[in-house]
Short mmCIF file of C-alpha atoms and ligand atoms in Angstrom, two decimals:
data_model
loop_
_atom_site.label_atom_id
_atom_site.label_comp_id
_atom_site.label_asym_id
_atom_site.label_seq_id
_atom_site.Cartn_x
_atom_site.Cartn_y
_atom_site.Cartn_z
CA UNK Q 1 84.22 176.55 150.31
CA UNK Q 2 80.51 176.66 149.48
CA UNK Q 3 79.58 175.06 146.24
CA UNK Q 4 78.34 178.49 144.94
CA UNK Q 5 81.77 180.31 145.46
CA UNK Q 6 83.65 177.58 143.32
CA UNK Q 7 85.14 178.78 140.17
CA UNK Q 8 85.80 176.64 137.00
CA UNK Q 9 88.14 176.56 134.10
CA UNK Q 10 85.26 174.90 131.85
CA UNK Q 11 81.71 176.29 132.01
CA UNK Q 12 78.83 175.14 129.93
CA UNK Q 13 75.69 177.41 129.56
CA UNK Q 14 72.47 176.21 128.19
CA UNK Q 15 68.80 177.12 128.69
CA UNK Q 16 68.12 173.75 130.46
CA UNK Q 17 70.08 172.12 133.14
CA UNK Q 18 70.16 168.17 132.66
CA UNK Q 19 67.71 167.88 135.28
CA UNK Q 20 64.36 169.52 135.81
CA UNK Q 21 62.77 170.34 139.25
CA UNK Q 22 59.33 168.79 139.67
CA UNK Q 23 57.23 170.11 142.47
CA UNK Q 24 53.96 168.13 142.68
CA UNK Q 25 51.11 170.09 144.53
CA UNK Q 26 50.79 167.33 147.13
CA UNK Q 27 54.08 165.56 147.47
CA UNK Q 28 57.77 165.85 147.75
CA UNK Q 29 59.76 167.67 145.11
CA UNK Q 30 62.49 165.84 142.96
CA UNK Q 31 64.79 166.26 140.10
CA UNK Q 32 64.08 164.48 136.84
CA UNK Q 33 66.00 164.22 133.74
CA UNK Q 34 65.18 167.09 131.12
CA UNK Q 35 63.79 166.45 127.73
CA UNK Q 36 65.53 166.72 124.42
CA UNK Q 37 68.81 166.02 122.51
CA UNK Q 38 70.85 168.99 123.71
CA UNK Q 39 70.97 167.41 127.21
CA UNK Q 40 71.61 163.74 125.87
CA UNK Q 41 74.60 165.24 123.97
CA UNK Q 42 76.09 167.69 126.44
CA UNK Q 43 75.78 165.36 129.49
CA UNK Q 44 78.71 163.09 128.50
CA UNK Q 45 80.74 165.90 127.77
CA UNK Q 46 80.28 167.33 131.11
CA UNK Q 47 81.00 163.92 132.84
CA UNK Q 48 84.22 163.84 131.05
CA UNK Q 49 85.36 167.39 131.74
CA UNK Q 50 85.27 168.73 135.20
CA UNK Q 51 83.27 171.90 135.03
CA UNK Q 52 80.13 173.81 135.88
CA UNK Q 53 76.83 173.76 133.98
CA UNK Q 54 74.75 176.92 134.12
CA UNK Q 55 71.12 176.55 133.25
CA UNK Q 56 67.39 176.86 134.19
CA UNK Q 57 65.99 174.23 136.35
CA UNK Q 58 62.74 173.93 134.35
CA UNK Q 59 60.38 175.46 137.00
CA UNK Q 60 59.37 179.17 137.56
CA UNK Q 61 59.75 181.37 140.59
CA UNK Q 62 62.16 179.14 142.39
CA UNK Q 63 65.77 179.75 143.61
CA UNK Q 64 67.99 176.91 144.09
CA UNK Q 65 71.68 176.88 145.26
CA UNK Q 66 74.49 175.26 143.17
CA UNK Q 67 74.53 171.51 143.68
CA UNK Q 68 76.36 168.34 142.35
CA UNK Q 69 74.45 165.92 140.21
CA UNK Q 70 76.05 162.68 138.66
CA UNK Q 71 79.52 164.39 139.21
CA UNK Q 72 78.52 167.63 137.46
CA UNK Q 73 78.39 170.95 139.22
CA UNK Q 74 75.06 172.57 138.39
CA UNK Q 75 74.38 176.34 138.62
CA UNK Q 76 70.68 177.05 138.53
CA UNK Q 77 69.40 180.24 136.89
CA UNK Q 78 66.08 181.39 138.30
CA UNK Q 79 63.33 182.64 135.98
CA UNK Q 80 59.93 184.19 136.92
CA UNK Q 81 56.70 183.02 135.59
CA UNK Q 82 56.55 186.00 133.25
CA UNK Q 83 60.03 185.25 131.93
CA UNK Q 84 59.06 181.54 131.23
CA UNK Q 85 56.18 183.03 129.37
CA UNK Q 86 58.00 185.71 127.48
CA UNK Q 87 61.64 184.52 127.17
CA UNK Q 88 61.08 180.67 126.89
CA UNK Q 89 57.73 180.00 125.61
CA UNK Q 90 57.39 183.35 123.79
CA UNK Q 91 60.68 184.67 122.10
CA UNK Q 92 62.53 181.26 122.11
CA UNK Q 93 59.73 178.90 121.23
CA UNK Q 94 57.20 181.09 119.44
CA UNK Q 95 59.39 183.46 117.57
CA UNK Q 96 62.90 181.87 116.99
CA UNK Q 97 61.94 178.20 116.81
CA UNK Q 98 59.42 178.39 113.98
CA UNK Q 99 61.65 181.17 112.21
CA UNK Q 100 64.67 178.95 112.44
CA UNK Q 101 62.90 175.92 111.35
CA UNK Q 102 61.88 177.54 108.02
CA UNK Q 103 58.57 179.09 109.17
CA UNK Q 104 56.66 175.76 109.24
CA UNK Q 105 54.39 177.67 111.65
CA UNK Q 106 54.14 181.47 111.59
CA UNK Q 107 56.67 183.15 114.14
CA UNK Q 108 55.19 185.71 116.37
CA UNK Q 109 56.98 188.94 117.06
CA UNK Q 110 56.40 190.83 120.33
CA UNK Q 111 58.71 193.59 121.52
CA UNK Q 112 57.93 192.52 125.13
CA UNK Q 113 59.19 189.06 124.46
CA UNK Q 114 62.46 190.51 123.06
CA UNK Q 115 62.98 192.77 126.11
CA UNK Q 116 62.57 189.74 128.24
CA UNK Q 117 64.89 187.58 126.07
CA UNK Q 118 67.60 190.48 126.56
CA UNK Q 119 67.12 190.55 130.31
CA UNK Q 120 67.26 186.80 130.73
CA UNK Q 121 70.23 186.50 128.41
CA UNK Q 122 72.19 189.02 130.61
CA UNK Q 123 71.35 186.95 133.60
CA UNK Q 124 72.81 183.70 132.17
CA UNK Q 125 75.91 185.77 131.06
CA UNK Q 126 76.25 187.27 134.62
CA UNK Q 127 75.93 183.63 136.08
CA UNK Q 128 78.57 182.10 133.85
CA UNK Q 129 80.96 185.12 134.40
CA UNK Q 130 80.50 184.51 138.25
CA UNK Q 131 81.61 180.84 138.11
CA UNK Q 132 84.29 181.13 135.50
CA UNK Q 133 88.11 181.13 136.54
CA UNK Q 134 90.45 183.68 134.84
CA UNK Q 135 90.97 182.60 131.04
CA UNK Q 136 88.27 179.88 131.34
CA UNK Q 137 86.58 178.32 128.49
CA UNK Q 138 82.91 178.93 128.27
CA UNK Q 139 80.62 176.97 125.97
CA UNK Q 140 77.20 178.61 125.28
CA UNK Q 141 74.54 176.41 123.69
CA UNK Q 142 71.51 177.13 121.45
CA UNK Q 143 69.04 179.69 120.24
CA UNK Q 144 67.73 180.61 123.63
CA UNK Q 145 71.02 182.31 124.55
CA UNK Q 146 72.47 183.98 121.51
CA UNK Q 147 73.16 187.21 123.03
CA UNK Q 148 75.21 185.54 125.95
CA UNK Q 149 78.51 185.49 123.89
CA UNK Q 150 78.73 189.23 123.46
CA UNK Q 151 77.39 190.02 126.86
CA UNK Q 152 80.23 187.65 128.33
CA UNK Q 153 82.87 189.22 126.36
CA UNK Q 154 81.97 192.69 127.48
CA UNK Q 155 82.08 191.47 131.05
CA UNK Q 156 84.88 189.08 130.91
CA UNK Q 157 87.36 189.70 127.93
CA UNK Q 158 89.85 187.14 129.40
CA UNK Q 159 87.36 184.23 128.48
CA UNK Q 160 87.55 182.07 125.45
CA UNK Q 161 83.99 181.77 124.19
CA UNK Q 162 82.32 179.07 122.06
CA UNK Q 163 78.69 178.90 120.89
CA UNK Q 164 76.96 175.97 119.25
CA UNK Q 165 73.53 176.18 117.65
CA UNK Q 166 71.56 172.97 117.96
CA UNK Q 167 68.93 173.93 115.59
CA UNK Q 168 69.05 174.99 111.79
CA UNK Q 169 70.17 178.51 110.88
CA UNK Q 170 67.67 179.70 108.07
CA UNK Q 171 68.52 181.14 104.75
CA UNK Q 172 68.69 184.92 104.74
CA UNK Q 173 65.35 185.51 103.09
CA UNK Q 174 63.79 183.87 106.07
CA UNK Q 175 66.17 185.08 108.80
CA UNK Q 176 65.86 188.78 107.52
CA UNK Q 177 62.16 188.85 108.88
CA UNK Q 178 63.53 189.06 112.43
CA UNK Q 179 63.19 192.66 113.61
CA UNK Q 180 66.24 192.01 115.93
CA UNK Q 181 68.36 190.35 113.21
CA UNK Q 182 71.41 192.57 113.74
CA UNK Q 183 71.26 192.39 117.55
CA UNK Q 184 71.13 188.55 117.44
CA UNK Q 185 74.23 188.44 114.97
CA UNK Q 186 76.16 190.84 117.15
CA UNK Q 187 75.41 188.61 120.12
CA UNK Q 188 76.56 185.57 118.53
CA UNK Q 189 79.79 187.28 117.15
CA UNK Q 190 80.92 187.75 120.67
CA UNK Q 191 82.01 184.17 120.50
CA UNK Q 192 85.43 183.05 119.23
CA UNK Q 193 83.87 179.99 117.66
CA UNK Q 194 80.35 179.46 116.33
CA UNK Q 195 79.44 175.79 115.65
CA UNK Q 196 76.47 174.74 113.52
CA UNK Q 197 75.08 171.26 112.87
CA UNK Q 198 75.29 171.38 108.92
CA UNK Q 199 77.45 173.11 106.48
CA UNK Q 200 74.41 174.86 105.20
CA UNK Q 201 73.65 176.35 108.34
CA UNK Q 202 77.20 177.79 108.53
CA UNK Q 203 76.75 179.06 105.08
CA UNK Q 204 73.32 180.83 105.84
CA UNK Q 205 74.89 182.40 108.98
CA UNK Q 206 77.96 183.86 106.88
CA UNK Q 207 75.45 185.35 104.49
CA UNK Q 208 73.31 186.81 107.13
CA UNK Q 209 76.51 188.52 108.61
CA UNK Q 210 77.51 189.89 105.10
CA UNK Q 211 74.08 191.03 104.09
CA UNK Q 212 72.86 192.35 107.49
CA UNK Q 213 76.00 193.73 109.05
CA UNK Q 214 78.25 194.17 105.93
CA UNK Q 215 81.25 192.26 107.57
CA UNK Q 216 83.52 190.08 105.55
CA UNK Q 217 82.62 186.39 105.91
CA UNK Q 218 85.03 184.25 103.80
CA UNK Q 219 85.15 180.61 104.21
CA UNK Q 220 84.81 179.87 107.96
CA UNK Q 221 86.13 183.17 109.06
CA UNK Q 222 84.12 186.25 109.95
CA UNK Q 223 85.99 189.51 110.30
CA UNK Q 224 84.47 191.72 113.18
CA UNK Q 225 85.68 195.30 113.16
CA UNK Q 226 86.43 196.47 116.69
CA UNK Q 227 88.49 198.94 118.60
CA UNK Q 228 91.84 197.62 119.53
CA UNK Q 229 93.27 198.15 123.13
CA UNK Q 230 94.75 201.49 122.09
CA UNK Q 231 91.29 202.63 120.66
CA UNK Q 232 92.57 202.04 117.01
CA UNK Q 233 90.39 200.23 114.61
CA UNK Q 234 91.18 196.39 114.62
CA UNK Q 235 89.74 193.14 113.38
CA UNK Q 236 88.70 190.24 115.54
CA UNK Q 237 88.40 186.90 113.76
CA UNK Q 238 85.45 184.51 114.48
CA UNK Q 239 85.44 181.07 113.29
CA UNK Q 240 81.90 179.70 112.05
CA UNK Q 241 81.70 176.21 110.86
CA UNK Q 242 79.82 173.01 111.29
CA UNK Q 243 80.39 170.28 113.86
CA UNK Q 244 77.62 167.70 113.51
CA UNK Q 245 76.52 166.56 117.02
CA UNK Q 246 76.41 162.94 117.95
CA UNK Q 247 75.64 160.56 120.82
CA UNK Q 248 77.40 158.14 123.31
CA UNK Q 249 77.50 155.27 120.86
CA UNK Q 250 79.26 152.92 123.42
CA UNK Q 251 76.50 153.56 125.97
CA UNK Q 252 73.84 152.58 123.48
CA UNK Q 253 75.64 149.52 122.44
CA UNK Q 254 76.08 148.47 126.06
CA UNK Q 255 72.35 148.78 126.67
CA UNK Q 256 71.47 146.98 123.44
CA UNK Q 257 73.78 144.00 124.75
CA UNK Q 258 71.94 143.73 128.01
CA UNK Q 259 69.87 140.66 128.62
CA UNK Q 260 67.03 142.59 130.32
CA UNK Q 261 66.82 145.08 127.59
CA UNK Q 262 66.63 142.37 124.92
CA UNK Q 263 63.93 140.52 126.92
CA UNK Q 264 62.01 143.82 127.24
CA UNK Q 265 62.15 144.13 123.38
CA UNK Q 266 60.87 140.73 122.88
CA UNK Q 267 58.13 141.43 125.22
CA UNK Q 268 57.20 144.67 123.44
CA UNK Q 269 56.74 142.81 120.26
CA UNK Q 270 54.63 140.22 121.87
CA UNK Q 271 52.51 142.88 123.57
CA UNK Q 272 51.96 144.37 120.07
CA UNK Q 273 50.60 141.01 118.95
CA UNK Q 274 53.81 139.64 117.36
CA UNK Q 275 53.18 141.43 114.03
CA UNK Q 276 55.53 140.81 111.02
CA UNK Q 277 56.44 144.53 110.92
CA UNK Q 278 56.88 146.98 113.88
CA UNK Q 279 57.51 150.72 112.81
CA UNK Q 280 58.57 153.20 115.29
CA UNK Q 281 58.52 156.98 115.84
CA UNK Q 282 60.12 158.85 118.72
CA UNK Q 283 59.84 162.42 118.99
CA UNK Q 284 59.07 165.35 121.20
CA UNK Q 285 55.52 166.36 120.30
CA UNK Q 286 56.86 169.12 117.94
CA UNK Q 287 55.47 170.32 114.55
CA UNK Q 288 58.92 170.18 113.13
CA UNK Q 289 59.04 166.35 113.49
CA UNK Q 290 56.41 165.58 110.78
CA UNK Q 291 54.52 163.10 112.94
CA UNK Q 292 51.27 163.88 111.21
CA UNK Q 293 53.04 163.27 107.83
CA UNK Q 294 54.10 159.83 108.84
CA UNK Q 295 50.61 158.87 110.20
CA UNK Q 296 49.15 160.04 106.90
CA UNK Q 297 51.33 157.78 104.87
CA UNK Q 298 50.91 154.83 107.19
CA UNK Q 299 47.15 155.36 107.15
CA UNK Q 300 46.94 155.52 103.27
CA UNK Q 301 49.01 152.33 103.03
CA UNK Q 302 46.47 150.51 105.33
CA UNK Q 303 43.63 152.03 103.26
CA UNK Q 304 45.12 150.90 100.07
CA UNK Q 305 45.70 147.43 101.31
CA UNK Q 306 49.42 147.75 100.69
CA UNK Q 307 49.80 147.02 104.44
CA UNK Q 308 47.59 144.93 106.72
CA UNK Q 309 46.83 146.03 110.36
CA UNK Q 310 47.05 142.30 111.20
CA UNK Q 311 50.66 142.17 110.47
CA UNK Q 312 52.00 145.89 110.42
CA UNK Q 313 51.84 148.37 113.28
CA UNK Q 314 53.21 151.73 114.18
CA UNK Q 315 54.33 152.68 117.69
CA UNK Q 316 54.66 156.42 118.19
CA UNK Q 317 56.19 157.95 121.25
CA UNK Q 318 55.39 161.65 121.43
CA UNK Q 319 57.11 163.00 124.53
CA UNK Q 320 55.39 166.17 126.15
CA UNK Q 321 57.01 169.37 125.02
CA UNK Q 322 56.30 173.06 125.45
CA UNK Q 323 52.64 172.33 126.49
CA UNK Q 324 51.56 175.96 127.14
CA UNK Q 325 52.62 177.24 123.63
CA UNK Q 326 49.47 177.47 121.47
CA UNK Q 327 50.82 175.79 118.34
CA UNK Q 328 52.01 172.85 120.33
CA UNK Q 329 48.44 172.59 121.99
CA UNK Q 330 46.96 172.63 118.49
CA UNK Q 331 49.31 170.01 117.25
CA UNK Q 332 48.62 167.64 120.10
CA UNK Q 333 44.83 167.83 119.30
CA UNK Q 334 45.54 167.22 115.64
CA UNK Q 335 47.84 164.29 116.28
CA UNK Q 336 45.40 162.68 118.72
CA UNK Q 337 42.57 163.14 116.26
CA UNK Q 338 44.63 161.51 113.54
CA UNK Q 339 45.57 158.53 115.85
CA UNK Q 340 41.86 158.04 116.86
CA UNK Q 341 40.82 158.23 113.18
CA UNK Q 342 43.44 155.69 111.77
CA UNK Q 343 42.77 153.25 114.68
CA UNK Q 344 38.94 153.81 114.23
CA UNK Q 345 39.25 153.24 110.49
CA UNK Q 346 41.79 150.40 110.37
CA UNK Q 347 42.24 148.91 113.64
CA UNK Q 348 40.94 145.27 114.35
CA UNK Q 349 40.26 143.41 117.70
CA UNK Q 350 43.71 142.68 119.00
CA UNK Q 351 45.41 144.70 116.30
CA UNK Q 352 45.80 148.40 116.88
CA UNK Q 353 47.24 150.31 113.82
CA UNK Q 354 48.97 152.96 116.08
CA UNK Q 355 50.06 152.54 119.50
CA UNK Q 356 50.42 156.18 120.81
CA UNK Q 357 52.16 157.20 123.85
CA UNK Q 358 52.26 160.77 125.31
CA UNK Q 359 55.03 159.93 127.57
CA UNK Q 360 58.82 160.24 128.03
CA UNK Q 361 60.70 157.02 128.53
CA UNK Q 362 64.08 156.26 130.08
CA UNK Q 363 66.98 155.30 127.93
CA UNK Q 364 66.65 151.49 128.69
CA UNK Q 365 63.12 151.41 127.34
CA UNK Q 366 64.03 153.55 124.36
CA UNK Q 367 66.66 150.97 123.34
CA UNK Q 368 64.21 148.05 123.96
CA UNK Q 369 61.91 150.04 121.53
CA UNK Q 370 64.64 150.40 118.99
CA UNK Q 371 65.34 146.63 119.07
CA UNK Q 372 61.80 145.78 118.87
CA UNK Q 373 61.25 147.77 115.72
CA UNK Q 374 61.95 146.71 112.18
CA UNK Q 375 61.63 150.18 110.82
CA UNK Q 376 62.46 153.59 112.44
CA UNK Q 377 60.58 156.46 110.92
CA UNK Q 378 62.38 159.86 111.02
CA UNK Q 379 60.26 162.12 108.95
CA UNK Q 380 61.14 165.67 110.47
CA UNK Q 381 60.19 168.69 108.24
CA UNK Q 382 63.18 170.45 109.66
CA UNK Q 383 65.54 169.22 112.38
CA UNK Q 384 68.83 170.52 113.56
CA UNK Q 385 70.34 166.98 113.92
CA UNK Q 386 67.83 164.38 115.26
CA UNK Q 387 69.70 162.18 117.57
CA UNK Q 388 66.99 159.60 117.77
CA UNK Q 389 68.09 158.60 114.20
CA UNK Q 390 71.59 157.90 115.51
CA UNK Q 391 70.46 156.20 118.68
CA UNK Q 392 68.49 153.71 116.51
CA UNK Q 393 71.53 152.85 114.52
CA UNK Q 394 73.81 152.76 117.54
CA UNK Q 395 71.42 150.27 119.28
CA UNK Q 396 71.10 147.80 116.29
CA UNK Q 397 74.28 145.88 117.19
CA UNK Q 398 72.60 143.07 115.31
CA UNK Q 399 73.11 144.92 112.05
CA UNK Q 400 69.42 144.71 111.33
CA UNK Q 401 66.52 147.23 111.04
CA UNK Q 402 65.78 150.01 108.45
CA UNK Q 403 66.10 153.62 109.06
CA UNK Q 404 63.77 155.93 106.94
CA UNK Q 405 65.17 159.45 107.37
CA UNK Q 406 64.08 162.87 106.26
CA UNK Q 407 66.61 164.79 104.23
CA UNK Q 408 65.60 167.77 106.16
CA UNK Q 409 67.18 166.36 109.42
CA UNK Q 410 70.84 167.26 110.01
CA UNK Q 411 71.48 163.55 110.41
CA UNK Q 412 70.86 163.02 106.67
CA UNK Q 413 74.14 164.63 105.82
CA UNK Q 414 75.97 161.74 107.61
CA UNK Q 415 73.38 158.75 107.44
CA UNK Q 416 73.48 158.34 103.76
CA UNK Q 417 72.74 154.64 103.73
CA UNK Q 418 69.35 155.25 105.29
CA UNK Q 419 66.33 155.47 103.03
CA UNK Q 420 66.26 159.26 102.59
CA UNK Q 421 62.98 160.73 101.99
CA UNK Q 422 61.16 164.16 101.61
CA UNK Q 423 58.32 163.92 104.08
CA UNK Q 424 56.22 166.34 102.19
CA UNK Q 425 55.98 163.91 99.32
CA UNK Q 426 53.48 161.50 100.94
CA UNK Q 427 53.66 159.02 97.91
CA UNK Q 428 57.42 159.04 97.96
CA UNK Q 429 57.28 158.35 101.81
CA UNK Q 430 54.86 155.49 101.25
CA UNK Q 431 57.10 153.91 98.68
CA UNK Q 432 60.00 154.26 101.07
CA UNK Q 433 58.16 152.48 103.84
CA UNK Q 434 57.15 149.67 101.51
CA UNK Q 435 60.77 149.54 100.35
CA UNK Q 436 61.73 149.16 103.96
CA UNK Q 437 59.16 146.49 104.62
CA UNK Q 438 60.17 144.49 101.55
CA UNK Q 439 63.99 145.03 101.93
CA UNK Q 440 65.84 141.77 101.74
CA UNK Q 441 67.91 140.87 104.94
CA UNK Q 442 71.17 141.19 103.05
CA UNK Q 443 70.49 144.83 102.07
CA UNK Q 444 69.31 145.71 105.59
CA UNK Q 445 72.52 144.31 106.87
CA UNK Q 446 74.78 146.20 104.44
CA UNK Q 447 72.99 149.44 105.02
CA UNK Q 448 72.87 149.10 108.71
CA UNK Q 449 76.61 148.17 108.79
CA UNK Q 450 77.44 151.36 106.87
CA UNK Q 451 75.35 153.44 109.23
CA UNK Q 452 76.73 151.89 112.34
CA UNK Q 453 80.32 152.42 111.14
CA UNK Q 454 79.55 156.21 110.48
CA UNK Q 455 78.00 156.69 113.91
CA UNK Q 456 80.70 154.72 115.74
CA UNK Q 457 83.50 156.65 114.24
CA UNK Q 458 81.71 160.07 114.95
CA UNK Q 459 80.34 159.78 118.39
CA UNK Q 460 79.62 162.59 120.87
CA UNK Q 461 83.32 162.58 122.21
CA UNK Q 462 84.64 163.20 118.84
CA UNK Q 463 81.98 165.97 118.44
CA UNK Q 464 82.98 167.76 121.64
CA UNK Q 465 86.60 167.21 121.23
CA UNK Q 466 86.86 168.74 117.73
CA UNK Q 467 84.78 171.70 118.87
CA UNK Q 468 86.98 172.21 121.98
CA UNK Q 469 90.11 171.55 120.14
CA UNK Q 470 89.34 174.34 117.67
CA UNK Q 471 88.06 176.72 120.43
CA UNK Q 472 91.22 176.21 122.72
CA UNK Q 473 93.35 176.90 119.72
CA UNK Q 474 91.95 180.29 119.18
CA UNK Q 475 93.68 181.90 122.24
CA UNK Q 476 96.70 179.68 122.72
CA UNK Q 477 98.48 182.36 124.82
CA UNK Q 478 95.61 181.91 127.50
CA UNK Q 479 96.09 178.32 128.35
CA UNK Q 480 92.86 177.70 130.48
CA UNK Q 481 92.92 175.29 133.29
CA UNK Q 482 90.38 172.79 132.49
CA UNK Q 483 90.46 171.30 136.25
CA UNK Q 484 87.84 172.47 138.81
CA UNK Q 485 89.64 175.07 140.90
CA UNK Q 486 89.02 177.42 143.81
CA UNK Q 487 91.00 180.21 142.01
CA UNK Q 488 89.36 183.48 143.17
CA UNK Q 489 91.82 185.72 141.41
CA UNK Q 490 90.82 189.11 140.11
CA UNK Q 491 89.10 189.13 136.85
CA UNK Q 492 89.44 191.99 134.37
CA UNK Q 493 86.63 194.45 133.50
CA UNK Q 494 85.42 194.84 137.11
CA UNK Q 495 84.49 191.23 137.69
CA UNK Q 496 84.82 190.42 141.40
O1 LIG J 501 64.16 172.51 126.20
P1 LIG J 501 62.95 172.12 125.40
O2 LIG J 501 62.26 173.35 125.02
O3 LIG J 501 62.01 171.17 126.28
O4 LIG J 501 63.38 171.35 124.12
C1 LIG J 501 64.22 170.24 124.15
C2 LIG J 501 65.51 170.56 123.23
O5 LIG J 501 65.10 170.56 121.85
C3 LIG J 501 65.92 170.97 120.75
O6 LIG J 501 66.90 170.01 120.63
C4 LIG J 501 67.79 170.16 119.44
O7 LIG J 501 69.11 169.70 119.96
C5 LIG J 501 69.56 168.32 119.46
C6 LIG J 501 70.78 167.99 119.86
O8 LIG J 501 71.79 168.90 119.16
C7 LIG J 501 69.14 168.16 117.94
O9 LIG J 501 69.52 166.75 117.63
C8 LIG J 501 67.75 168.45 117.68
O10 LIG J 501 67.62 168.45 116.18
C9 LIG J 501 67.47 169.88 118.07
O11 LIG J 501 66.01 170.22 117.89
C10 LIG J 501 66.63 172.21 121.32
O12 LIG J 501 67.61 172.75 120.36
C11 LIG J 501 67.17 172.18 122.70
O13 LIG J 501 67.69 173.48 123.15
C12 LIG J 501 66.04 171.86 123.73
O14 LIG J 501 66.60 171.73 125.03
O1 UDP J 502 60.62 159.20 125.60
C1 UDP J 502 61.73 159.93 125.28
C2 UDP J 502 61.79 160.58 123.94
C3 UDP J 502 62.97 161.16 123.54
N1 UDP J 502 64.17 160.80 124.41
C4 UDP J 502 65.43 161.33 124.09
O2 UDP J 502 65.33 162.69 123.89
C5 UDP J 502 66.31 162.94 122.67
C6 UDP J 502 65.60 163.66 121.50
O3 UDP J 502 66.72 164.22 120.82
P1 UDP J 502 66.56 164.68 119.35
O4 UDP J 502 67.78 165.26 118.88
O5 UDP J 502 66.11 163.46 118.44
O6 UDP J 502 65.40 165.82 119.15
P2 UDP J 502 65.04 167.03 120.12
O7 UDP J 502 63.88 166.54 120.99
O8 UDP J 502 66.14 167.45 120.80
O9 UDP J 502 64.40 168.09 119.14
C7 UDP J 502 66.93 161.70 122.31
O10 UDP J 502 68.15 161.52 122.94
C8 UDP J 502 65.92 160.69 122.69
O11 UDP J 502 66.50 159.34 123.05
C9 UDP J 502 63.97 160.16 125.49
O12 UDP J 502 64.92 159.82 126.31
N2 UDP J 502 62.77 159.57 125.86
#
């Protein structure tokens, strides 16, 4: 059977596949790991469950057949150049992204972007429906695909549909700005189960459903009025609750134990001039991450002489992201100007204040950086979860290192032994950085042990198992087959 005609009992749908197609002008094309935490978290779930992953291969105007990668069956969905501009860069990342992150930047509303979003969501729904076996479980991910659950339900009422929102869901006062607020809520309510990162996100969603659609939403259950099979009015229950995402903790621990990774960590410190204090920031270059706030705090500490550039340094990895979106271009200019200013004002020969890298690094190098750093700075202004915070903790098998963590990152709900900060309060952030610098070893150890315990007990396997347990429990009569299969049996609602 050709890979494209196989059908699966478990299907994941996300905007991105775990690999991006890279086509250099002069050279051979290749597949490269995609950026971001969604892929980091969903990849181990797919490797543990035999299924298909439907997503965009990260390049415009190219059609690829389904293929296997690292034991996962990938089903590429093609997007045209115009769709990348309107659906991905436009509606997803210049309308929904700023809106859902509490309008840190003003969202842009364009009707053509919305129309493209609807068309592309339908394409993803069709692709998922085509690879799903009868009664399959389909798990849709993130804000780019909020209409897919209802589209799938219309096409394939046999499916059990889950949706997980990786970014925050805003308060109704903000959400209600969205001209298409009802359509999005109705799209999501096509799912049987809707997962969020934080309890507050699930609460905001329930309020939006009550205020915008007038449906009952009590506790974790939304009651959606529908027509029953006989045409009579009926109620369909949708569960909406939080399932905080996590990481492959054992994988990070294994890397942290490796001699070559430890040696690389020592080498990094040495190359930085063996300072007393190494601070680290690792983020996609995104305005939600508060990179400028952390640089401002660090710069002021140097200016005030509370830190000395000869023994304290900041390493900032800012991996490229959404580079054609105007707000991201402006952000890059601002951050690089700040780096230049801080280094110009406070650097000394052989002692750079900020080492800035606009690259993406493989996981081994990330763990070496984590081990090389005394203080991890996560200063997001808003963040669904922030997996980097959890990766730092998981990697510190030596029970050392201090995590400074924004209370506006989802991770703050769980990582309560971190030094929690409000990144808008620059003085408070500076005090927290100094508290981290001066923290006695015993306290560092106590805090890191508590953090590691939490992350170890709540790893990505537990996240996916708890979501999928609830999801498979909603239609117990359907008993989906999670094994890969070649079942071409007829589907309801006219599916081939
Ligand atoms: O696909 P991109 O546009 O390049 O962006 C990368 C991903 O960024 C976002 O990640 C989120 O998911 C993480 C895991 O749940 C979470 O820790 C983080 O707080 C979120 O920002 C986005 O949600 C993904 O869809 C993107 O693929
Ligand atoms: O150079 C880099 C920078 C980041 N990451 C990974 O990208 C993910 C970022 O996820 P997070 O939830 O922190 O934020 P997002 O980028 O998804 O908003 C984490 O797994 C990082 O380890 C990486 O592998 N290399």
